[in-house]
């Protein structure tokens, strides 16, 4: 299994506190059946300098990679979780923030940004810059005014989306998840793990839950989607 969304890198965002916690999270991911994981530290364009962020994330990634060597832990790749901003569709710089230097970008939204401008930006990223955004934890935006229209747009334009494994165990997401799993949308799971205690990965638990509640076929489709994206992202080096 591939985990496309995690905050395992320490000292760069609100994820792992130190190298030991990074190792502990990787151990939990391994127990969860994950063999490859993308480290996706938050990048907030309004508050952070891109060059400094890239330098820091690379440095921490290499340090974590080094300590994971010969430890039989999941293989790690460097990515980013980018917070949406209004001019994103015109920005060539976003290619620096793609997942493992692939043509895929993990994009975090807010309820308020779901409008026509977002659709224009997503299409521009795809057609003008050649980058496909993957919408991070799409279930979280269910309160957005245009959510229904947004799902239609996602479905019609084949935009991949990611769901947090832990959301399956939160009552507030029960209905939004049911709706998503019944739509014709390319869905992958991600742990979005931040910490061992408060936000551990729950990928295998979520997969078991999906099979029980939505059936084997949907679970297998999600695993297939995950494997497909994994090969597109991790074979791009
Ligand atoms: Fe995240």
CSV table of C-alpha atoms and ligand atoms in Angstrom, one decimal:
chain,number,residue,atom,x,y,z
A,1,UNK,CA,0.0,0.0,0.0
A,2,UNK,CA,1.1,3.5,-0.8
A,3,UNK,CA,0.5,6.5,1.5
A,4,UNK,CA,0.3,9.7,-0.5
A,5,UNK,CA,-0.1,12.1,2.4
A,6,UNK,CA,1.9,12.3,5.7
A,7,UNK,CA,3.7,14.7,8.0
A,8,UNK,CA,6.5,12.4,9.1
A,9,UNK,CA,9.3,15.0,8.6
A,10,UNK,CA,10.2,16.7,11.9
A,11,UNK,CA,10.8,20.4,12.5
A,12,UNK,CA,9.2,21.7,9.4
A,13,UNK,CA,5.4,21.8,10.2
A,14,UNK,CA,3.0,20.6,12.8
A,15,UNK,CA,4.0,16.9,12.1
A,16,UNK,CA,6.5,14.7,13.8
A,17,UNK,CA,8.4,16.4,16.6
A,18,UNK,CA,11.8,14.7,16.1
A,19,UNK,CA,13.6,12.0,14.2
A,20,UNK,CA,12.5,9.4,16.8
A,21,UNK,CA,8.8,10.2,16.1
A,22,UNK,CA,9.5,10.1,12.4
A,23,UNK,CA,10.8,6.6,12.8
A,24,UNK,CA,7.9,5.6,15.1
A,25,UNK,CA,5.4,6.8,12.5
A,26,UNK,CA,7.2,4.9,9.8
A,27,UNK,CA,7.0,1.8,12.0
A,28,UNK,CA,3.3,2.3,12.4
A,29,UNK,CA,2.9,2.8,8.7
A,30,UNK,CA,4.8,-0.5,8.1
A,31,UNK,CA,2.5,-2.3,10.5
A,32,UNK,CA,-0.4,-0.7,8.5
A,33,UNK,CA,0.8,-2.4,5.3
A,34,UNK,CA,2.4,0.7,3.8
A,35,UNK,CA,5.5,0.0,1.7
A,36,UNK,CA,6.0,3.5,0.2
A,37,UNK,CA,5.2,6.8,1.7
A,38,UNK,CA,5.3,10.4,0.6
A,39,UNK,CA,6.4,12.9,3.2
A,40,UNK,CA,4.2,16.0,2.5
A,41,UNK,CA,5.1,18.9,4.8
A,42,UNK,CA,2.7,21.8,4.7
A,43,UNK,CA,3.7,24.8,2.5
A,44,UNK,CA,1.7,28.0,3.1
A,45,UNK,CA,2.6,30.4,0.2
A,46,UNK,CA,1.5,33.5,2.1
A,47,UNK,CA,3.8,32.8,5.1
A,48,UNK,CA,6.8,30.9,3.8
A,49,UNK,CA,9.6,31.6,1.4
A,50,UNK,CA,9.6,29.0,-1.3
A,51,UNK,CA,13.4,28.6,-1.6
A,52,UNK,CA,13.9,28.3,2.2
A,53,UNK,CA,11.1,25.8,2.4
A,54,UNK,CA,12.6,23.7,-0.4
A,55,UNK,CA,16.1,23.8,1.1
A,56,UNK,CA,14.8,22.8,4.5
A,57,UNK,CA,12.4,20.0,3.4
A,58,UNK,CA,15.2,18.5,1.3
A,59,UNK,CA,17.7,18.6,4.1
A,60,UNK,CA,15.3,17.1,6.7
A,61,UNK,CA,14.1,14.5,4.2
A,62,UNK,CA,17.7,13.4,3.5
A,63,UNK,CA,18.4,13.2,7.2
A,64,UNK,CA,15.3,11.0,7.8
A,65,UNK,CA,16.1,8.9,4.8
A,66,UNK,CA,19.6,8.2,6.1
A,67,UNK,CA,18.4,7.0,9.5
A,68,UNK,CA,15.8,4.7,7.8
A,69,UNK,CA,18.5,2.9,5.8
A,70,UNK,CA,18.7,-0.8,6.5
A,71,UNK,CA,15.8,-0.6,9.0
A,72,UNK,CA,13.1,-2.4,6.9
A,73,UNK,CA,10.8,0.6,7.1
A,74,UNK,CA,8.6,1.9,4.2
A,75,UNK,CA,10.5,3.7,1.5
A,76,UNK,CA,10.1,7.5,1.7
A,77,UNK,CA,9.7,10.0,-1.0
A,78,UNK,CA,9.6,13.8,-0.8
A,79,UNK,CA,6.5,15.8,-1.6
A,80,UNK,CA,4.5,18.7,-0.2
A,81,UNK,CA,1.0,19.7,0.8
A,82,UNK,CA,0.4,23.0,-0.9
A,83,UNK,CA,-2.3,25.4,0.4
A,84,UNK,CA,-4.3,26.8,-2.5
A,85,UNK,CA,-3.8,30.4,-3.5
A,86,UNK,CA,-5.6,32.5,-6.1
A,87,UNK,CA,-2.9,32.8,-8.7
A,88,UNK,CA,-1.8,29.1,-8.6
A,89,UNK,CA,-3.0,28.4,-12.1
A,90,UNK,CA,-0.5,30.8,-13.6
A,91,UNK,CA,2.4,29.8,-11.4
A,92,UNK,CA,5.3,27.8,-12.9
A,93,UNK,CA,6.9,27.7,-9.5
A,94,UNK,CA,4.5,25.0,-8.3
A,95,UNK,CA,6.4,22.5,-10.3
A,96,UNK,CA,9.0,22.7,-7.5
A,97,UNK,CA,6.4,21.5,-5.1
A,98,UNK,CA,5.2,18.4,-7.0
A,99,UNK,CA,5.2,14.9,-5.4
A,100,UNK,CA,8.7,13.4,-5.9
A,101,UNK,CA,9.3,15.6,-8.9
A,102,UNK,CA,6.4,14.0,-10.7
A,103,UNK,CA,3.5,15.9,-12.5
A,104,UNK,CA,1.3,15.5,-9.5
A,105,UNK,CA,0.6,18.1,-6.7
A,106,UNK,CA,-1.1,17.5,-3.4
A,107,UNK,CA,-3.4,20.5,-3.0
A,108,UNK,CA,-5.1,21.6,0.2
A,109,UNK,CA,-8.2,23.8,-0.1
A,110,UNK,CA,-10.4,25.8,2.1
A,111,UNK,CA,-14.2,25.9,2.0
A,112,UNK,CA,-14.1,29.5,0.8
A,113,UNK,CA,-11.9,28.8,-2.2
A,114,UNK,CA,-14.4,26.4,-3.8
A,115,UNK,CA,-15.7,28.6,-6.7
A,116,UNK,CA,-15.3,29.2,-10.4
A,117,UNK,CA,-11.8,30.6,-9.9
A,118,UNK,CA,-10.7,27.3,-8.4
A,119,UNK,CA,-12.0,25.4,-11.4
A,120,UNK,CA,-10.2,27.8,-13.8
A,121,UNK,CA,-7.0,27.4,-11.8
A,122,UNK,CA,-7.2,23.6,-11.8
A,123,UNK,CA,-7.8,23.4,-15.5
A,124,UNK,CA,-5.0,25.9,-16.1
A,125,UNK,CA,-2.6,23.8,-14.0
A,126,UNK,CA,-3.5,20.8,-16.0
A,127,UNK,CA,-3.5,22.2,-19.5
A,128,UNK,CA,-1.0,25.1,-19.3
A,129,UNK,CA,1.5,23.8,-16.8
A,130,UNK,CA,0.9,20.1,-17.2
A,131,UNK,CA,0.4,19.4,-13.5
A,132,UNK,CA,-2.5,17.4,-12.1
A,133,UNK,CA,-3.6,18.5,-8.6
A,134,UNK,CA,-4.7,15.8,-6.2
A,135,UNK,CA,-7.2,17.3,-3.8
A,136,UNK,CA,-6.1,16.6,-0.2
A,137,UNK,CA,-8.7,15.3,2.2
A,138,UNK,CA,-11.7,16.2,0.0
A,139,UNK,CA,-14.2,15.1,2.6
A,140,UNK,CA,-13.2,18.1,4.8
A,141,UNK,CA,-14.8,20.6,2.5
A,142,UNK,CA,-18.3,19.2,2.6
A,143,UNK,CA,-19.6,22.4,4.1
A,144,UNK,CA,-18.6,24.5,1.1
A,145,UNK,CA,-21.5,26.3,-0.6
A,146,UNK,CA,-20.6,24.8,-4.0
A,147,UNK,CA,-19.5,21.3,-2.8
A,148,UNK,CA,-22.0,19.5,-5.0
A,149,UNK,CA,-20.9,21.5,-8.1
A,150,UNK,CA,-17.3,20.9,-7.1
A,151,UNK,CA,-17.7,17.1,-7.0
A,152,UNK,CA,-19.3,17.2,-10.4
A,153,UNK,CA,-16.3,19.2,-11.7
A,154,UNK,CA,-13.9,16.8,-10.1
A,155,UNK,CA,-15.7,13.8,-11.7
A,156,UNK,CA,-16.0,15.4,-15.2
A,157,UNK,CA,-12.4,16.4,-15.3
A,158,UNK,CA,-10.9,13.3,-13.8
A,159,UNK,CA,-9.2,15.1,-10.9
A,160,UNK,CA,-7.8,12.6,-8.4
A,161,UNK,CA,-8.9,13.1,-4.7
A,162,UNK,CA,-7.5,11.9,-1.4
A,163,UNK,CA,-9.4,10.9,1.7
A,164,UNK,CA,-7.9,10.7,5.1
A,165,UNK,CA,-8.0,7.2,6.6
A,166,UNK,CA,-8.9,8.6,10.0
A,167,UNK,CA,-12.0,10.4,8.7
A,168,UNK,CA,-13.8,7.0,8.5
A,169,UNK,CA,-13.9,7.0,12.3
A,170,UNK,CA,-15.2,10.5,12.7
A,171,UNK,CA,-19.0,10.8,12.9
A,172,UNK,CA,-19.0,14.2,11.2
A,173,UNK,CA,-17.7,12.7,8.0
A,174,UNK,CA,-20.1,9.8,7.8
A,175,UNK,CA,-22.4,11.3,5.2
A,176,UNK,CA,-19.8,13.1,3.2
A,177,UNK,CA,-17.8,9.9,2.8
A,178,UNK,CA,-20.9,7.9,1.8
A,179,UNK,CA,-21.5,10.5,-0.9
A,180,UNK,CA,-17.9,10.5,-2.1
A,181,UNK,CA,-17.7,6.7,-2.3
A,182,UNK,CA,-20.9,6.6,-4.4
A,183,UNK,CA,-19.6,9.1,-6.9
A,184,UNK,CA,-17.6,8.3,-10.0
A,185,UNK,CA,-14.4,9.9,-8.7
A,186,UNK,CA,-10.8,8.6,-8.6
A,187,UNK,CA,-10.2,8.2,-4.9
A,188,UNK,CA,-7.0,7.3,-3.0
A,189,UNK,CA,-6.5,7.0,0.8
A,190,UNK,CA,-3.8,8.8,2.7
A,191,UNK,CA,-2.9,8.7,6.4
A,192,UNK,CA,-2.2,12.5,6.9
A,193,UNK,CA,-0.5,11.2,10.0
A,194,UNK,CA,1.1,13.9,12.2
A,195,UNK,CA,1.9,12.2,15.4
A,196,UNK,CA,2.0,8.8,17.1
A,197,UNK,CA,-0.5,9.8,19.9
A,198,UNK,CA,-2.9,12.3,18.4
A,199,UNK,CA,-2.9,11.6,14.7
A,200,UNK,CA,-1.6,8.1,13.9
A,201,UNK,CA,-2.0,6.5,10.5
A,202,UNK,CA,-5.0,4.2,10.3
A,203,UNK,CA,-4.8,2.9,6.7
A,204,UNK,CA,-5.4,-0.8,7.4
A,205,UNK,CA,-8.2,0.0,9.8
A,206,UNK,CA,-9.8,2.3,7.2
A,207,UNK,CA,-9.5,-0.4,4.5
A,208,UNK,CA,-11.2,-3.0,6.7
A,209,UNK,CA,-14.0,-0.5,7.5
A,210,UNK,CA,-14.5,0.3,3.8
A,211,UNK,CA,-14.8,-3.4,2.9
A,212,UNK,CA,-17.3,-4.0,5.7
A,213,UNK,CA,-19.4,-0.9,5.0
A,214,UNK,CA,-19.1,-0.3,1.2
A,215,UNK,CA,-18.0,-3.7,0.0
A,216,UNK,CA,-14.9,-5.5,-1.3
A,217,UNK,CA,-15.2,-4.0,-4.8
A,218,UNK,CA,-14.9,-0.4,-3.6
A,219,UNK,CA,-12.0,-1.3,-1.3
A,220,UNK,CA,-10.2,-3.0,-4.2
A,221,UNK,CA,-10.8,0.0,-6.5
A,222,UNK,CA,-9.2,2.3,-3.9
A,223,UNK,CA,-6.2,0.0,-3.6
A,224,UNK,CA,-5.9,-0.2,-7.4
A,225,UNK,CA,-6.1,3.6,-7.7
A,226,UNK,CA,-3.4,3.9,-5.0
A,227,UNK,CA,-1.1,1.5,-6.8
A,228,UNK,CA,-1.6,3.3,-10.1
A,229,UNK,CA,-0.8,6.7,-8.6
A,230,UNK,CA,2.1,5.2,-6.7
A,231,UNK,CA,3.7,4.0,-9.9
A,232,UNK,CA,3.2,7.3,-11.7
A,233,UNK,CA,4.7,9.3,-8.8
A,234,UNK,CA,7.5,7.1,-7.5
A,235,UNK,CA,8.7,5.8,-10.9
A,236,UNK,CA,9.2,9.4,-12.1
A,237,UNK,CA,12.8,9.8,-10.9
B,1,LIG,FE1,-1.9,17.1,5.7
